[in-house]
GROMACS .gro file of N, CA, C and O in nm:
model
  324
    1UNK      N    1   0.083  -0.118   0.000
    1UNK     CA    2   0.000   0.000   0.000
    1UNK      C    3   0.088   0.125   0.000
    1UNK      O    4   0.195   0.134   0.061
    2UNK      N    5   0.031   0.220  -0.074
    2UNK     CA    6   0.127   0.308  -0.060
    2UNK      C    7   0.060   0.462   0.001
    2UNK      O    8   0.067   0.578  -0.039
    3UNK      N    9  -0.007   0.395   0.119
    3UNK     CA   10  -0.041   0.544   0.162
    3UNK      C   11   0.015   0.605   0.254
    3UNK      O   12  -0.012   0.725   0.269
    4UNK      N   13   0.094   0.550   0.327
    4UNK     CA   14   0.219   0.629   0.401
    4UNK      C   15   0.323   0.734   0.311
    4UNK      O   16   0.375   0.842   0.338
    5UNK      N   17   0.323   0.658   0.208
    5UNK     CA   18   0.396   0.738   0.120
    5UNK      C   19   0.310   0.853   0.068
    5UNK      O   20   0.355   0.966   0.092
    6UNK      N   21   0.200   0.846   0.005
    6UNK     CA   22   0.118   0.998   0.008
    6UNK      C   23   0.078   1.069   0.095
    6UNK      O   24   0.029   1.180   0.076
    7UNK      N   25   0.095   1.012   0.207
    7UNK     CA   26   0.074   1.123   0.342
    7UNK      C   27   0.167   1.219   0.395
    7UNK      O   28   0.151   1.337   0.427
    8UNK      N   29   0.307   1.113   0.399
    8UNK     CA   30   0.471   1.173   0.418
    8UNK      C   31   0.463   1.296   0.289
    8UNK      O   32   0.510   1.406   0.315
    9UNK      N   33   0.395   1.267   0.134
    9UNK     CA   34   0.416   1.360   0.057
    9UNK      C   35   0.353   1.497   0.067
    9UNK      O   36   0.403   1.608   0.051
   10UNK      N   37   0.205   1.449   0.104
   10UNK     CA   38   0.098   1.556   0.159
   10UNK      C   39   0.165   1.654   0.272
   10UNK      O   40   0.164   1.777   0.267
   11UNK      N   41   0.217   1.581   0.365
   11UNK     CA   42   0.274   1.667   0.487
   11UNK      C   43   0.374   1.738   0.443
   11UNK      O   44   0.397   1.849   0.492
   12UNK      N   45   0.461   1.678   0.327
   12UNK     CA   46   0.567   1.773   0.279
   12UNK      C   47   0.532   1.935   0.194
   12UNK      O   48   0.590   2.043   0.207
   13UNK      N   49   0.381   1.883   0.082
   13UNK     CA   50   0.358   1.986   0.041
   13UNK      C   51   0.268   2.098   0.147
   13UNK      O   52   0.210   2.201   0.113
   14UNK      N   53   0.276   2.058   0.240
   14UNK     CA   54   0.199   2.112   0.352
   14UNK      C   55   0.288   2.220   0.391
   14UNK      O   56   0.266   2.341   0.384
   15UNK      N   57   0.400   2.154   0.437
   15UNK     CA   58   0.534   2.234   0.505
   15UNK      C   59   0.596   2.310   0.389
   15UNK      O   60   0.661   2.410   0.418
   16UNK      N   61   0.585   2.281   0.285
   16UNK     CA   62   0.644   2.401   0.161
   16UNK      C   63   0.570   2.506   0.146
   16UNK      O   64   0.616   2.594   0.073
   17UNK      N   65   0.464   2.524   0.194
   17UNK     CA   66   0.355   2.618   0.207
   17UNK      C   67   0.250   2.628   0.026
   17UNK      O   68   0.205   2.723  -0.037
   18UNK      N   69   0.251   2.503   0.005
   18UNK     CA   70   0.147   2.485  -0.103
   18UNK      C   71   0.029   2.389  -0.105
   18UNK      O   72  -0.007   2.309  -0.192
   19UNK      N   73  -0.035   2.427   0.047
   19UNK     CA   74  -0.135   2.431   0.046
   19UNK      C   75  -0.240   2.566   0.097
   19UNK      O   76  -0.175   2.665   0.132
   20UNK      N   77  -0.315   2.574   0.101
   20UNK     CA   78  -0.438   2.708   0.093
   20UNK      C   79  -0.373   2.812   0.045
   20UNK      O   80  -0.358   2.916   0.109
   21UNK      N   81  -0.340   2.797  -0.043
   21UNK     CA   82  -0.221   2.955  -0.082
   21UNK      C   83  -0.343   3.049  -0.195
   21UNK      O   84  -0.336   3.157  -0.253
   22UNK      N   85  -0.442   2.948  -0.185
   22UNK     CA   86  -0.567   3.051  -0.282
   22UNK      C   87  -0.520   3.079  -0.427
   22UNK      O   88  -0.597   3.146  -0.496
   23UNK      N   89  -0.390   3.029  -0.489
   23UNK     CA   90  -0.325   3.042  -0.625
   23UNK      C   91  -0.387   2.891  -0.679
   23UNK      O   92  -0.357   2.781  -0.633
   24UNK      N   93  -0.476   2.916  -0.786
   24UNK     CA   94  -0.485   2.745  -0.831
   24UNK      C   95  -0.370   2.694  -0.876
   24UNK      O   96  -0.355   2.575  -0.903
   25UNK      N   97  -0.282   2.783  -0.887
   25UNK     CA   98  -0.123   2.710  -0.990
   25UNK      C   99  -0.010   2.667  -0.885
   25UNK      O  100   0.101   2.616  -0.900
   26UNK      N  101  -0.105   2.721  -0.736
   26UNK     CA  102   0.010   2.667  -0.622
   26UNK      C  103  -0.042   2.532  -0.567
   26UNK      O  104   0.018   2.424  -0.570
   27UNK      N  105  -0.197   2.565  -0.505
   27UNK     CA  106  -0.264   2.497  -0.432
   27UNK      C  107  -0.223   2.342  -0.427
   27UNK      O  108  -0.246   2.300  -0.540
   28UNK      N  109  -0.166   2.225  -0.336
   28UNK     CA  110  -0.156   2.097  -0.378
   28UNK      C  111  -0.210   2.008  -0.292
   28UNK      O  112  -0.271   2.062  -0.201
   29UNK      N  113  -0.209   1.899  -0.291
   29UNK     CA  114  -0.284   1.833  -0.226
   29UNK      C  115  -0.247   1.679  -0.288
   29UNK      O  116  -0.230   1.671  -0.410
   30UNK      N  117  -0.236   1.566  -0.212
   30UNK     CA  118  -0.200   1.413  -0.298
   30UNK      C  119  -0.323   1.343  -0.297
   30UNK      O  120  -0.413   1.372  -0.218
   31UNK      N  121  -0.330   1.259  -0.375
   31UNK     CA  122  -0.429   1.096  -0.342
   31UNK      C  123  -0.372   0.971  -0.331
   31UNK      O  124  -0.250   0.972  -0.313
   32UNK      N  125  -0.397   0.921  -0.334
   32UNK     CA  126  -0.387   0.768  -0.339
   32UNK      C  127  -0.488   0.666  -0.340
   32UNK      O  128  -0.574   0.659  -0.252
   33UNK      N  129  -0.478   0.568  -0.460
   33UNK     CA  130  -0.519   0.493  -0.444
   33UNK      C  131  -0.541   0.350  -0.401
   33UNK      O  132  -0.426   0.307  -0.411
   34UNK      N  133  -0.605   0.262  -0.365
   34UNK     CA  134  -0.542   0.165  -0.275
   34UNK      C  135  -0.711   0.049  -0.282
   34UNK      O  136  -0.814   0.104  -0.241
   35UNK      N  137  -0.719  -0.044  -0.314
   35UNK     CA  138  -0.801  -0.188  -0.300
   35UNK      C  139  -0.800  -0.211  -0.158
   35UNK      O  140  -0.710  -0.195  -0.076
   36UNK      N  141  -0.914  -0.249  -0.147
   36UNK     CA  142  -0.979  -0.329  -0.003
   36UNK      C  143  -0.929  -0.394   0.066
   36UNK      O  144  -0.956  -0.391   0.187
   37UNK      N  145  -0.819  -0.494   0.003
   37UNK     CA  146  -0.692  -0.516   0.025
   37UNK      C  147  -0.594  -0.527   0.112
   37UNK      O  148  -0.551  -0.623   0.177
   38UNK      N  149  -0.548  -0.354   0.100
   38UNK     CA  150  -0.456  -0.317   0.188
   38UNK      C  151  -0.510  -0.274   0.298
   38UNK      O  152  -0.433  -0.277   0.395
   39UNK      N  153  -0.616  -0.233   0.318
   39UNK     CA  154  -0.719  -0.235   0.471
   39UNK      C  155  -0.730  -0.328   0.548
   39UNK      O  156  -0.821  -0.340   0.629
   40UNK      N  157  -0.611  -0.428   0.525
   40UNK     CA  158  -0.591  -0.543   0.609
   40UNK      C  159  -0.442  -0.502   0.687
   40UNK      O  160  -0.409  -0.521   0.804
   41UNK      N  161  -0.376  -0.446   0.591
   41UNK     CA  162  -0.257  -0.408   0.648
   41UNK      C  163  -0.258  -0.291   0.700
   41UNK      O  164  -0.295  -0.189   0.642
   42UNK      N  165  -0.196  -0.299   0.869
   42UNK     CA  166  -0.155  -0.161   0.985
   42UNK      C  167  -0.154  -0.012   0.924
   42UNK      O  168  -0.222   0.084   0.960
   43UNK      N  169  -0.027  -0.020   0.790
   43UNK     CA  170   0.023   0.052   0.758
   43UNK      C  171  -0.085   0.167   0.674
   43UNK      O  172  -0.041   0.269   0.622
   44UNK      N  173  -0.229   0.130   0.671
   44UNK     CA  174  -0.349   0.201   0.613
   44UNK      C  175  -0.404   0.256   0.712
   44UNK      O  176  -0.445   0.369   0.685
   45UNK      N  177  -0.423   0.222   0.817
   45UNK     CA  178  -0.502   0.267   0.961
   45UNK      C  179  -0.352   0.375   1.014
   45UNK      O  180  -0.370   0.477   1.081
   46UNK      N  181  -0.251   0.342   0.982
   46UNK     CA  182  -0.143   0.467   1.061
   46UNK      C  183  -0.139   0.594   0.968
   46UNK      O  184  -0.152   0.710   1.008
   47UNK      N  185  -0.115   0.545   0.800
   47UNK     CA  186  -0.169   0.682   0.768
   47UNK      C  187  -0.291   0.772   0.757
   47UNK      O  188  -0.300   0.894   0.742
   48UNK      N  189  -0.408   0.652   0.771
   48UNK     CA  190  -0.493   0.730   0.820
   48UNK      C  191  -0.505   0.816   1.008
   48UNK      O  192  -0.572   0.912   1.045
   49UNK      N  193  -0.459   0.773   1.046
   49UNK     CA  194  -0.445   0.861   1.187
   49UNK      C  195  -0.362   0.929   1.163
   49UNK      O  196  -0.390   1.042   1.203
   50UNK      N  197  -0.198   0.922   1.081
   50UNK     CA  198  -0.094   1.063   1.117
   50UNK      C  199  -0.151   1.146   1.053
   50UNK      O  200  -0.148   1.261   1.098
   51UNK      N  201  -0.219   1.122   0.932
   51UNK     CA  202  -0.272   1.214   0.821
   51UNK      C  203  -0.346   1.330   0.904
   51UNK      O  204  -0.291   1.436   0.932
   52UNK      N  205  -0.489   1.295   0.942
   52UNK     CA  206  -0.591   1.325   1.059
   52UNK      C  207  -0.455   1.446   1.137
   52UNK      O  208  -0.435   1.565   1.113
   53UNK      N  209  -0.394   1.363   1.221
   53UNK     CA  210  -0.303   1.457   1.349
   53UNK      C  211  -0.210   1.548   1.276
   53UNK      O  212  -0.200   1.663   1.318
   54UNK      N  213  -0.131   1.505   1.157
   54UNK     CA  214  -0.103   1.658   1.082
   54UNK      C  215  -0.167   1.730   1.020
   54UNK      O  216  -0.109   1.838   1.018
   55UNK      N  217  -0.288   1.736   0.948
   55UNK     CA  218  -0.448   1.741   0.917
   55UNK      C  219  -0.331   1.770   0.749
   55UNK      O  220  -0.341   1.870   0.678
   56UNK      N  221  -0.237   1.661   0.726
   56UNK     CA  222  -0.226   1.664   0.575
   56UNK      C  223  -0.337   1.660   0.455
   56UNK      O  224  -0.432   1.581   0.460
   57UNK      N  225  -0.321   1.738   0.361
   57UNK     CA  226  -0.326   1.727   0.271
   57UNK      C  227  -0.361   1.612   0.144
   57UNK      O  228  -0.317   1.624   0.030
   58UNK      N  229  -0.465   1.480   0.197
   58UNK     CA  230  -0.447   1.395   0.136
   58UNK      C  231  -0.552   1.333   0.109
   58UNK      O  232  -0.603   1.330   0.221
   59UNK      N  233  -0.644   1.264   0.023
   59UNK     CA  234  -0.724   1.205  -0.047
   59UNK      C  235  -0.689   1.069  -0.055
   59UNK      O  236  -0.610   1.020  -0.136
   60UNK      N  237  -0.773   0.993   0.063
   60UNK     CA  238  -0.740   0.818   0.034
   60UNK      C  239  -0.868   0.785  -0.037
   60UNK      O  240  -0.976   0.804   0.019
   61UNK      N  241  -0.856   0.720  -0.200
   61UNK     CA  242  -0.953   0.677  -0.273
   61UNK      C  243  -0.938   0.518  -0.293
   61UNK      O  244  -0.872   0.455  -0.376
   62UNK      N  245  -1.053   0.460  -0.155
   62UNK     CA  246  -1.055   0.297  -0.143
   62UNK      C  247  -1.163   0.282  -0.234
   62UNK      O  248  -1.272   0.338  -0.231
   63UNK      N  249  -1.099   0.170  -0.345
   63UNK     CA  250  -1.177   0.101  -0.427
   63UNK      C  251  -1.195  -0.057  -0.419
   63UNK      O  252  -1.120  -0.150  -0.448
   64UNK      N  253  -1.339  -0.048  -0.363
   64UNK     CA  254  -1.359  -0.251  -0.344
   64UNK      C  255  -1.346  -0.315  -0.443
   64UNK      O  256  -1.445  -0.346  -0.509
   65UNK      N  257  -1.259  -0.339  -0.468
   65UNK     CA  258  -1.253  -0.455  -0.599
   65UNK      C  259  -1.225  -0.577  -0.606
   65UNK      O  260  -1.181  -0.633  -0.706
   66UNK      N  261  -1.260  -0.653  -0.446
   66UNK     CA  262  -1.271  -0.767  -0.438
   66UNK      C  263  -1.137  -0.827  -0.436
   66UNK      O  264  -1.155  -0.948  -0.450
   67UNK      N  265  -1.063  -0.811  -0.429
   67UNK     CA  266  -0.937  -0.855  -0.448
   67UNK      C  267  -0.785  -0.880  -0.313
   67UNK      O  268  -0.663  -0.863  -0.317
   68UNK      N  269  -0.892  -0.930  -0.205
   68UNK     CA  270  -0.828  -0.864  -0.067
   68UNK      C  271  -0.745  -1.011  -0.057
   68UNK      O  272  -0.776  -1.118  -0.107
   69UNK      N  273  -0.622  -0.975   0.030
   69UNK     CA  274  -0.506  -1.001   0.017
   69UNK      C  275  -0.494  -1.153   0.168
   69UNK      O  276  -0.406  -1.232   0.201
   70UNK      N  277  -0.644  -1.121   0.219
   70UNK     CA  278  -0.620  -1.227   0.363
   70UNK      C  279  -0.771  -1.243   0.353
   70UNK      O  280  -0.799  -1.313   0.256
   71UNK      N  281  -0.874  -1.203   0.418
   71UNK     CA  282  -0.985  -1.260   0.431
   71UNK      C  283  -1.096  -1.146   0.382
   71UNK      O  284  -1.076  -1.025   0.389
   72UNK      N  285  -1.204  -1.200   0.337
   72UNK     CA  286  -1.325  -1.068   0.268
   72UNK      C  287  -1.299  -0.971   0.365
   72UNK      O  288  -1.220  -0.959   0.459
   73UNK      N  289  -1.421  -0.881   0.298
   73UNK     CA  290  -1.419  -0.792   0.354
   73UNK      C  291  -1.511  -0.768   0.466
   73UNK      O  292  -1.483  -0.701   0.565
   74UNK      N  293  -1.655  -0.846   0.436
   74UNK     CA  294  -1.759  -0.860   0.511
   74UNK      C  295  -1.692  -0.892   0.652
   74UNK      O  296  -1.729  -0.837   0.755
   75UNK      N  297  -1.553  -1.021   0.643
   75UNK     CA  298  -1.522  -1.097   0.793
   75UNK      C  299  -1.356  -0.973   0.872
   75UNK      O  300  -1.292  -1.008   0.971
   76UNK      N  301  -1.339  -0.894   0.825
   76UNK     CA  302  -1.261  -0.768   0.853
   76UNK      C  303  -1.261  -0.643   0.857
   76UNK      O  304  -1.160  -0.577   0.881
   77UNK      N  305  -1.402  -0.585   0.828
   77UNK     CA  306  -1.458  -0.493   0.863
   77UNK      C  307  -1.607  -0.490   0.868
   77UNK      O  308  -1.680  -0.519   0.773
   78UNK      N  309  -1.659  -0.440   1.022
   78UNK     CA  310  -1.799  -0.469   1.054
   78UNK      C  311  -1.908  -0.327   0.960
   78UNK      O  312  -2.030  -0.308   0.951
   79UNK      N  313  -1.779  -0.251   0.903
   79UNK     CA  314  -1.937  -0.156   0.824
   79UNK      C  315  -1.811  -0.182   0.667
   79UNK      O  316  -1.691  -0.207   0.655
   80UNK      N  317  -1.937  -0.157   0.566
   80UNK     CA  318  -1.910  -0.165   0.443
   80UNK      C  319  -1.786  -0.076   0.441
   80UNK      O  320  -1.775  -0.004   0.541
   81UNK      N  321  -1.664  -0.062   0.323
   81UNK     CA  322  -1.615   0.004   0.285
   81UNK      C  323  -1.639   0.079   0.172
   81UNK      O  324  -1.558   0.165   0.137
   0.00000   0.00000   0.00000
């Protein structure tokens, strides 16, 4: 998964001061995308909390596509994703 890595990036364009700069040619912001998947692995739940506590800059776009890496999704998370 690579959303530690768009969060570390988000926080960076955070600290360069290109975010709310009100310039659309400055303004930045990351995404990432990431399968149902990796919502099995830690490393999705930590960038979602550091993200949150540095209030980075970042867009996590989870797409169910069935394709999870240990057990459904129904038996690893109690609300839909």
């Amino acid at each position: 998964s690579q959303t530690l890595h768009a969060t570390g990036y988000a926080l960076g364009q955070k600290l360069d001061g290109d975010v709310g700069t009100g310039d659309p040619d400055r303004d930045a912001c990351s995404i990432v995308y990431f399968g149902d998947g990796a919502t099995s692995q830690g490393d999705v739940n930590e960038a979602y909390v550091f993200s949150a506590s540095t209030k980075a800059p970042v867009v996590f776009f989870l797409q169910n596509n069935h394709w999870a890496i240990s057990v459904p999704v129904a038996v690893q998370s109690p609300t839909p994703l």
